[in-house]
Coordinates of C-alpha atoms and ligand atoms in Angstrom, one line a residue:
M1 CA -35.3 -46.3 -7.7
S2 CA -32.6 -43.9 -6.2
T3 CA -32.9 -40.1 -6.6
P4 CA -31.4 -38.9 -9.8
L5 CA -28.1 -36.9 -9.2
Q6 CA -27.9 -33.3 -10.2
A7 CA -25.1 -31.1 -11.6
I8 CA -23.2 -29.1 -9.0
R9 CA -24.7 -25.8 -8.1
G10 CA -23.3 -23.0 -10.3
M11 CA -22.1 -25.4 -12.9
N12 CA -24.2 -25.5 -16.0
D13 CA -25.0 -28.0 -18.7
I14 CA -25.0 -26.4 -22.2
L15 CA -27.9 -28.1 -23.8
P16 CA -28.2 -28.9 -27.5
E17 CA -30.7 -26.1 -27.9
H18 CA -28.0 -23.6 -26.7
S19 CA -24.9 -25.1 -28.2
P20 CA -25.4 -23.4 -31.7
R21 CA -24.9 -20.0 -30.1
W22 CA -21.7 -21.2 -28.3
Q23 CA -20.4 -22.7 -31.5
H24 CA -21.2 -19.5 -33.4
F25 CA -19.4 -17.4 -30.8
E26 CA -16.4 -19.8 -30.8
S27 CA -16.1 -19.7 -34.6
V28 CA -16.2 -15.9 -34.7
V29 CA -13.6 -15.9 -32.0
R30 CA -11.3 -18.3 -33.8
D31 CA -11.4 -16.3 -37.0
W32 CA -10.9 -13.1 -35.1
L33 CA -7.8 -14.4 -33.3
A34 CA -6.3 -15.8 -36.5
A35 CA -6.8 -12.4 -38.1
Y36 CA -4.4 -10.9 -35.5
G37 CA -1.8 -13.7 -35.7
Y38 CA -2.5 -15.2 -32.2
H39 CA -1.7 -18.9 -31.5
E40 CA -3.8 -21.2 -29.3
I41 CA -2.3 -22.7 -26.2
R42 CA -4.1 -25.5 -24.2
T43 CA -3.1 -26.2 -20.6
P44 CA -4.5 -28.6 -18.1
I45 CA -7.6 -27.8 -16.0
V46 CA -5.7 -28.8 -12.8
E47 CA -2.5 -27.3 -11.6
Q48 CA -0.5 -27.2 -8.4
T49 CA -2.2 -24.9 -5.9
A50 CA 1.1 -23.1 -5.4
L51 CA 1.0 -21.8 -8.9
F52 CA -2.1 -19.8 -8.3
K53 CA -1.0 -18.6 -4.9
R54 CA 2.2 -17.3 -6.4
A55 CA 0.7 -15.8 -9.5
I56 CA -2.6 -14.4 -8.3
G57 CA -1.5 -13.6 -4.8
E58 CA -2.4 -15.1 -1.4
V59 CA -4.5 -12.1 -0.3
T60 CA -7.0 -12.1 -3.1
D61 CA -10.7 -13.1 -3.3
I62 CA -9.7 -15.9 -5.7
V63 CA -7.1 -17.6 -3.6
E64 CA -8.7 -16.8 -0.2
K65 CA -12.3 -17.8 -0.9
E66 CA -13.0 -18.9 -4.4
M67 CA -10.5 -21.6 -5.4
Y68 CA -11.4 -25.2 -5.7
A69 CA -8.3 -26.5 -4.0
F70 CA -7.9 -30.1 -2.8
E71 CA -5.4 -32.7 -1.8
D72 CA -4.8 -35.5 -4.3
A73 CA -6.1 -38.5 -2.4
L74 CA -3.5 -40.8 -4.0
N75 CA -0.3 -38.9 -3.4
G76 CA -1.1 -35.9 -1.2
E77 CA -0.2 -33.3 -3.8
Q78 CA -1.9 -29.9 -3.3
L79 CA -4.0 -29.2 -6.5
A80 CA -6.5 -26.7 -7.7
L81 CA -9.0 -26.4 -10.5
R82 CA -7.8 -23.4 -12.5
P83 CA -9.7 -20.2 -11.5
E84 CA -8.2 -18.2 -14.4
G85 CA -6.0 -18.8 -17.4
T86 CA -3.0 -16.5 -17.2
A87 CA -1.0 -18.4 -14.5
A88 CA -1.1 -21.7 -16.4
C89 CA -0.3 -20.0 -19.7
V90 CA 2.7 -18.3 -18.2
R91 CA 3.8 -21.5 -16.4
A92 CA 3.7 -23.4 -19.7
V93 CA 5.6 -20.6 -21.5
I94 CA 8.4 -20.8 -18.9
Q95 CA 8.4 -24.6 -18.7
H96 CA 8.7 -25.0 -22.5
N97 CA 11.0 -22.0 -22.9
L98 CA 8.7 -20.4 -25.5
L99 CA 10.3 -17.0 -25.0
Y100 CA 13.7 -18.2 -25.9
N101 CA 14.1 -16.3 -29.1
A102 CA 10.7 -14.7 -29.9
P103 CA 7.9 -12.9 -28.1
Q104 CA 4.6 -14.7 -28.2
R105 CA 1.0 -13.8 -29.0
L106 CA -1.2 -16.5 -27.4
W107 CA -4.8 -17.3 -26.7
Y108 CA -6.7 -19.9 -24.7
A109 CA -10.3 -20.8 -24.1
G110 CA -12.1 -23.0 -21.7
P111 CA -13.8 -23.5 -18.4
M112 CA -12.6 -21.8 -15.2
F113 CA -13.7 -22.6 -11.6
R114 CA -14.4 -20.3 -8.7
H115 CA -16.4 -21.0 -5.6
E116 CA -18.6 -17.9 -5.8
R117 CA -22.3 -17.3 -4.9
P118 CA -24.1 -18.3 -8.1
Q119 CA -26.3 -15.7 -9.7
K120 CA -27.0 -14.4 -13.2
G121 CA -23.7 -13.9 -14.9
R122 CA -21.7 -15.4 -12.1
Y123 CA -21.2 -19.2 -12.0
R124 CA -18.8 -21.7 -10.4
Q125 CA -17.8 -23.1 -13.7
F126 CA -17.7 -20.4 -16.3
H127 CA -15.9 -20.0 -19.6
Q128 CA -13.2 -17.5 -20.6
V129 CA -11.4 -16.6 -23.8
G130 CA -8.1 -15.1 -22.9
V131 CA -5.2 -13.5 -24.8
E132 CA -1.7 -13.1 -23.5
S133 CA 1.2 -11.3 -25.3
L134 CA 4.5 -12.1 -23.7
G135 CA 7.8 -10.3 -24.3
Y136 CA 6.2 -7.0 -25.4
A137 CA 7.0 -3.9 -23.2
G138 CA 5.6 -1.0 -25.1
P139 CA 2.1 0.7 -25.0
D140 CA 1.5 -0.5 -28.6
M141 CA 0.7 -4.0 -27.4
D142 CA -1.7 -2.7 -24.7
V143 CA -3.5 -0.9 -27.5
E144 CA -3.4 -3.9 -29.9
H145 CA -5.4 -5.8 -27.2
I146 CA -7.9 -3.0 -26.8
V147 CA -8.3 -2.4 -30.5
M148 CA -8.8 -6.2 -31.2
T149 CA -11.5 -6.5 -28.5
A150 CA -13.3 -3.5 -30.0
D151 CA -13.1 -5.3 -33.3
L152 CA -14.5 -8.5 -31.7
W153 CA -17.6 -6.6 -30.4
R154 CA -18.1 -5.3 -34.0
R155 CA -17.8 -8.8 -35.5
L156 CA -20.3 -10.1 -33.0
G157 CA -22.7 -7.2 -33.6
L158 CA -22.4 -5.9 -30.0
T159 CA -22.7 -2.2 -29.4
D160 CA -23.5 -1.6 -25.8
I161 CA -20.0 -2.1 -24.4
T162 CA -17.7 0.8 -23.2
L163 CA -14.1 0.9 -22.3
E164 CA -12.8 1.9 -18.8
L165 CA -9.1 2.5 -18.5
N166 CA -6.6 3.2 -15.8
T167 CA -2.9 2.9 -15.0
L168 CA -1.5 1.3 -11.9
G169 CA 1.9 2.8 -12.7
S170 CA 5.3 1.3 -12.2
S171 CA 6.1 -0.7 -9.1
E172 CA 7.9 2.4 -7.7
S173 CA 4.8 4.6 -8.2
R174 CA 2.6 1.9 -6.7
A175 CA 4.8 1.6 -3.6
R176 CA 4.6 5.3 -3.0
Y177 CA 0.8 5.2 -3.5
R178 CA 0.5 2.2 -1.3
T179 CA 2.0 4.1 1.7
R180 CA -0.3 7.0 1.1
L181 CA -3.3 4.8 0.8
I182 CA -2.5 2.8 4.0
A183 CA -2.2 6.1 5.9
Y184 CA -5.6 7.3 4.5
F185 CA -7.4 4.1 5.5
E186 CA -5.6 3.8 8.9
A187 CA -6.9 7.3 9.8
Q188 CA -10.5 6.0 9.6
P189 CA -10.5 2.5 11.2
D190 CA -14.2 2.6 12.1
L191 CA -15.2 2.8 8.5
L192 CA -13.3 -0.3 7.4
D193 CA -15.1 -3.6 6.9
E194 CA -13.5 -6.9 7.8
D195 CA -12.0 -7.6 4.4
A196 CA -10.5 -4.1 4.3
K197 CA -9.0 -4.5 7.8
R198 CA -7.4 -7.7 6.8
R199 CA -6.0 -6.3 3.5
L200 CA -4.9 -3.0 4.9
H201 CA -1.2 -3.9 5.1
S202 CA -1.1 -6.9 2.8
N203 CA -2.9 -5.6 -0.2
P204 CA -4.4 -2.1 0.3
L205 CA -5.1 -1.4 -3.4
R206 CA -7.5 -4.2 -3.4
I207 CA -9.7 -2.3 -0.9
L208 CA -10.5 0.0 -3.8
D209 CA -12.0 -2.9 -5.6
S210 CA -14.4 -3.7 -2.8
K211 CA -18.0 -4.3 -3.8
N212 CA -19.4 -3.5 -0.3
P213 CA -21.7 -0.5 -0.7
A214 CA -20.9 0.6 2.9
M215 CA -17.3 1.2 1.8
Q216 CA -18.0 3.2 -1.3
A217 CA -18.0 6.7 0.2
L218 CA -14.6 6.1 1.9
I219 CA -13.2 4.6 -1.4
D220 CA -14.5 7.5 -3.5
A221 CA -12.6 10.0 -1.3
A222 CA -9.4 8.0 -1.2
P223 CA -6.2 9.4 -2.7
R224 CA -5.6 8.7 -6.4
L225 CA -2.8 6.8 -7.8
L226 CA -2.8 9.1 -10.9
D227 CA -1.3 11.7 -8.6
D228 CA 1.7 9.5 -7.7
L229 CA 2.8 8.4 -11.1
D230 CA 6.4 8.7 -12.1
E231 CA 7.7 9.8 -15.5
D232 CA 7.9 6.3 -17.0
S233 CA 4.4 5.5 -15.9
I234 CA 3.1 8.8 -17.3
A235 CA 4.9 8.2 -20.6
H236 CA 3.4 4.7 -20.9
F237 CA -0.1 5.9 -20.1
D238 CA 0.2 8.8 -22.6
G239 CA 1.5 6.3 -25.2
V240 CA -1.6 4.1 -24.7
Q241 CA -4.0 7.0 -24.8
S242 CA -2.6 8.7 -28.0
L243 CA -2.6 5.3 -29.8
L244 CA -6.2 4.7 -28.7
R245 CA -7.2 8.1 -30.0
A246 CA -5.4 7.4 -33.3
N247 CA -7.5 4.3 -33.6
G248 CA -10.7 6.1 -32.8
I249 CA -11.3 4.2 -29.6
D250 CA -13.4 6.0 -27.0
Y251 CA -12.6 5.4 -23.3
R252 CA -13.3 6.7 -19.8
I253 CA -10.5 6.9 -17.3
N254 CA -11.7 5.3 -14.1
P255 CA -9.2 5.9 -11.3
R256 CA -10.9 3.3 -9.1
L257 CA -10.2 0.5 -11.6
V258 CA -7.6 -1.7 -9.9
R259 CA -8.6 -5.2 -11.1
G260 CA -9.0 -8.1 -8.7
L261 CA -5.7 -9.7 -9.3
D262 CA -2.4 -8.7 -7.8
Y263 CA -0.1 -9.0 -10.8
Y264 CA -1.0 -6.0 -12.8
N265 CA 1.1 -2.9 -13.4
Y266 CA 0.7 0.1 -15.8
T267 CA -2.3 -0.4 -18.0
V268 CA -5.5 -1.9 -16.7
F269 CA -8.8 -1.9 -18.6
E270 CA -12.3 -3.3 -18.5
W271 CA -15.1 -3.5 -21.1
V272 CA -18.4 -2.9 -19.3
T273 CA -22.0 -2.9 -20.1
D274 CA -25.1 -1.6 -18.3
K275 CA -27.3 -4.2 -19.9
L276 CA -26.5 -7.1 -17.6
G277 CA -27.2 -5.8 -14.2
A278 CA -24.6 -6.1 -11.5
Q279 CA -22.4 -8.5 -13.6
G280 CA -21.5 -5.8 -16.1
T281 CA -17.8 -6.5 -16.8
V282 CA -17.5 -8.7 -19.9
C283 CA -13.8 -8.4 -20.5
A284 CA -10.9 -7.3 -18.3
G285 CA -7.1 -7.2 -18.4
G286 CA -3.9 -5.3 -18.4
R287 CA -0.2 -5.4 -18.2
Y288 CA 1.7 -7.7 -15.8
D289 CA 5.4 -7.1 -16.3
S290 CA 6.5 -8.8 -13.0
L291 CA 4.5 -12.0 -13.3
I292 CA 6.9 -14.1 -15.4
G293 CA 9.7 -13.4 -12.9
Q294 CA 7.4 -13.9 -10.0
I295 CA 6.7 -17.5 -11.0
G296 CA 10.3 -18.4 -11.7
G297 CA 10.9 -17.4 -15.3
K298 CA 13.4 -15.1 -16.8
P299 CA 11.7 -11.7 -16.3
A300 CA 9.9 -10.4 -19.4
P301 CA 7.1 -7.9 -19.9
A302 CA 3.7 -9.1 -20.7
C303 CA 0.0 -8.1 -21.0
G304 CA -3.3 -9.9 -21.5
Y305 CA -7.0 -10.0 -20.9
A306 CA -9.8 -12.4 -20.5
M307 CA -13.5 -12.2 -21.4
G308 CA -16.4 -14.0 -19.8
V309 CA -18.2 -16.0 -22.4
E310 CA -21.5 -16.5 -20.5
R311 CA -21.8 -12.7 -20.1
L312 CA -21.1 -12.0 -23.7
L313 CA -23.7 -14.6 -24.8
A314 CA -26.2 -13.1 -22.4
L315 CA -25.4 -9.7 -24.0
L316 CA -26.0 -11.2 -27.5
D317 CA -29.3 -12.5 -26.3
E318 CA -30.2 -9.2 -24.7
A319 CA -29.4 -7.4 -28.0
G320 CA -31.6 -9.9 -29.9
I321 CA -28.7 -11.0 -32.1
A322 CA -29.7 -14.2 -33.7
T323 CA -27.4 -17.2 -34.2
P324 CA -26.9 -18.2 -37.9
D325 CA -29.1 -21.1 -39.0
T326 CA -27.6 -24.5 -38.1
A327 CA -30.6 -26.6 -39.2
P328 CA -29.8 -29.5 -41.6
A329 CA -30.6 -29.0 -45.2
A330 CA -32.6 -32.2 -45.5
Y331 CA -34.2 -35.0 -43.5
I332 CA -34.5 -38.2 -45.4
V333 CA -37.7 -40.2 -45.0
H334 CA -37.6 -43.7 -46.5
Q335 CA -39.5 -47.0 -46.5
G336 CA -39.2 -50.2 -48.5
D337 CA -36.6 -52.8 -49.4
A338 CA -35.3 -50.9 -52.4
A339 CA -35.8 -47.5 -50.9
T340 CA -33.6 -47.9 -47.9
P341 CA -30.2 -48.5 -49.6
F342 CA -31.0 -45.7 -52.1
A343 CA -31.8 -43.4 -49.1
W344 CA -28.4 -44.2 -47.5
Q345 CA -26.7 -43.5 -50.9
V346 CA -28.5 -40.1 -51.3
A347 CA -27.5 -39.2 -47.7
R348 CA -23.8 -40.0 -48.5
A349 CA -23.9 -38.0 -51.7
L350 CA -25.3 -34.9 -49.9
R351 CA -22.7 -35.1 -47.2
E352 CA -19.9 -35.5 -49.7
A353 CA -21.2 -32.3 -51.4
G354 CA -20.9 -30.5 -48.1
L355 CA -24.6 -30.5 -47.2
A356 CA -26.0 -31.6 -43.9
A357 CA -28.5 -34.5 -44.1
V358 CA -30.3 -36.4 -41.4
L359 CA -31.2 -39.9 -42.4
H360 CA -34.2 -41.2 -40.6
C361 CA -33.4 -44.2 -38.3
G362 CA -35.8 -46.4 -36.5
G363 CA -38.4 -47.2 -39.2
G364 CA -42.1 -46.3 -38.8
S365 CA -44.8 -45.1 -41.2
F366 CA -44.2 -42.2 -43.7
K367 CA -46.5 -40.1 -41.5
S368 CA -44.6 -40.6 -38.3
Q369 CA -41.3 -40.1 -40.1
M370 CA -42.6 -36.8 -41.6
K371 CA -43.3 -35.6 -38.0
K372 CA -39.7 -36.3 -37.1
A373 CA -38.6 -34.4 -40.3
D374 CA -40.6 -31.4 -39.2
A375 CA -39.3 -31.5 -35.7
S376 CA -35.7 -31.7 -36.9
G377 CA -35.8 -28.2 -38.2
A378 CA -34.6 -29.3 -41.6
H379 CA -35.4 -27.2 -44.6
Y380 CA -36.6 -30.1 -46.8
A381 CA -37.9 -33.6 -46.3
L382 CA -36.6 -36.0 -48.9
I383 CA -39.1 -38.8 -49.4
I384 CA -37.9 -42.1 -50.8
G385 CA -40.2 -45.0 -51.3
D386 CA -39.6 -48.1 -53.6
D387 CA -41.1 -46.2 -56.5
E388 CA -38.6 -43.4 -56.2
A389 CA -35.8 -45.9 -55.8
A390 CA -36.9 -47.7 -59.0
A391 CA -36.9 -44.4 -60.9
G392 CA -33.7 -43.2 -59.3
H393 CA -35.3 -39.9 -58.2
I394 CA -36.3 -38.3 -54.9
S395 CA -39.4 -36.5 -53.8
L396 CA -38.6 -33.2 -52.3
K397 CA -41.0 -31.5 -49.9
P398 CA -40.2 -28.0 -48.6
L399 CA -40.9 -27.9 -44.8
R400 CA -40.3 -24.2 -44.1
E401 CA -42.2 -22.5 -47.0
A402 CA -45.4 -23.1 -48.9
A403 CA -44.2 -24.7 -52.1
E404 CA -45.1 -27.7 -54.2
Q405 CA -43.5 -31.1 -53.7
A406 CA -41.1 -31.8 -56.6
H407 CA -39.2 -34.7 -58.1
C408 CA -35.5 -34.6 -58.9
S409 CA -32.3 -36.7 -59.4
T410 CA -29.6 -36.7 -56.8
A411 CA -27.5 -34.3 -58.9
Q412 CA -30.4 -31.9 -59.3
L413 CA -31.1 -32.2 -55.6
I414 CA -27.5 -31.2 -54.7
D415 CA -27.6 -28.2 -57.0
L416 CA -30.9 -27.1 -55.5
L417 CA -29.8 -27.4 -51.9
K418 CA -26.5 -25.7 -52.6
A419 CA -28.2 -22.8 -54.3
R420 CA -30.4 -22.4 -51.3
K421 CA -27.4 -22.5 -48.9
Ligands
ATP501 P1 -15.8 -9.8 -11.1 O1 -15.4 -8.5 -10.6 O2 -17.1 -9.8 -11.9 O3 -15.8 -10.9 -10.0 P2 -13.2 -10.6 -11.8 O4 -12.4 -9.4 -11.7 O5 -13.2 -11.6 -10.8 O6 -14.7 -10.3 -12.1 P3 -11.5 -11.7 -14.0 O7 -10.8 -12.6 -13.1 O8 -10.9 -10.4 -14.5 O9 -12.9 -11.3 -13.2 O10 -12.1 -12.5 -15.2 C1 -12.4 -11.9 -16.5 C2 -13.8 -12.0 -16.9 O11 -14.3 -13.3 -16.6 C3 -14.7 -11.1 -16.1 O12 -14.7 -9.8 -16.6 C4 -16.1 -11.8 -16.3 O13 -16.6 -11.4 -17.6 C5 -15.7 -13.2 -16.3 N1 -16.0 -13.9 -15.0 C6 -15.2 -13.8 -13.9 N2 -15.7 -14.5 -12.9 C7 -16.9 -15.1 -13.4 C8 -17.9 -16.0 -12.9 N3 -17.8 -16.4 -11.7 N4 -18.9 -16.3 -13.7 C9 -19.0 -15.9 -15.0 N5 -18.1 -15.0 -15.5 C10 -17.0 -14.6 -14.8
MG502 MG1 -14.4 -12.1 -9.2

């Protein structure tokens, strides 16, 4: 026998035991997005590598070291598994001319791929839910995004998440700051690590995002972009802050928050927690007014954010928040020539009434079937033998509480199970 093959490192199976919490999360998320009038967009997992290079930037962790990029063996095209969702969303919006006469509020969800070192909260295939609002220039949309995420934490029952906020300013402000930052880092070449040296002229703001502890002191003492902001940038940031206050949202301004991706301007934010160790950012985003133009569309302002589903699920676990019960109402145990067709009929009636019923398959004694009923997690075992079939009734045995076995008709059974639900 050959050795069994394993899943790829950093790419996880979501086993049946865990899927109820994914499904619960997804259903809360769908209702929440509908409540804000957002529409789902689904794009392919694979795109041209050039899209991510153009959108995310050549000199970024994602494009330099994390992207699953490959050549299509059949036609030589340069392709990549999507490392994030914004680029493809914007690509689709441009391709299908969705901004022709209306702005768009969109969302997406699904797996993303980054070749990172796997650890708790950091995987090579992970899942994001993302939101993009395209065609909106004002601070009100930045705040809608923050307010709606705060509402999602409430809907999920999460409390240990706090908001960090910063502004990257207009492109003019950033350009001025960039010059000042390069001068600051250039003055201390011995303190720069390899990444920083490489990024010094191509993407100096990204040095502020470095996770290298040896760089932290240098980064802490660096000049601040907040001191280089022009009037428009200040007005936008003030607009964001006053609307946040009006909505009762607490935040901390973090001048070191620059985000990993190149395309942001003005508002950037992260929702962070100290309950997950090093991987504490559960949601991140901001404004990216230049991206649509940068990848070939008619320029339009936009902003968005994405959350890491695995990290949020870990936080739900950490907080001890239980997933709603997904066990079937009934497991139907049956034996006998008359019993079996009656059992199928009862199962169908329950399902038509909106109740979940598992019909035993595979035969076996009542005793062995009862074991399966117990293991299924069902609330009741319905026992159907030829006697029950002849009388047209069902024996009902509660599996999760100490109560007497009872007899009832199919109609009574449905009423009883519905009342319990
Ligand atoms: P980090 O600084 O943790 O690497 P990032 O800035 O690369 O995060 P984004 O590209 O902003 O992350 O993605 C948004 C969110 O997706 C993150 O805040 C995080 O919750 C989640 N995320 C990103 N990369 C991973 C990963 N490899 N595994 C699991 N979740 C991830
Ligand atoms: Mg990253």
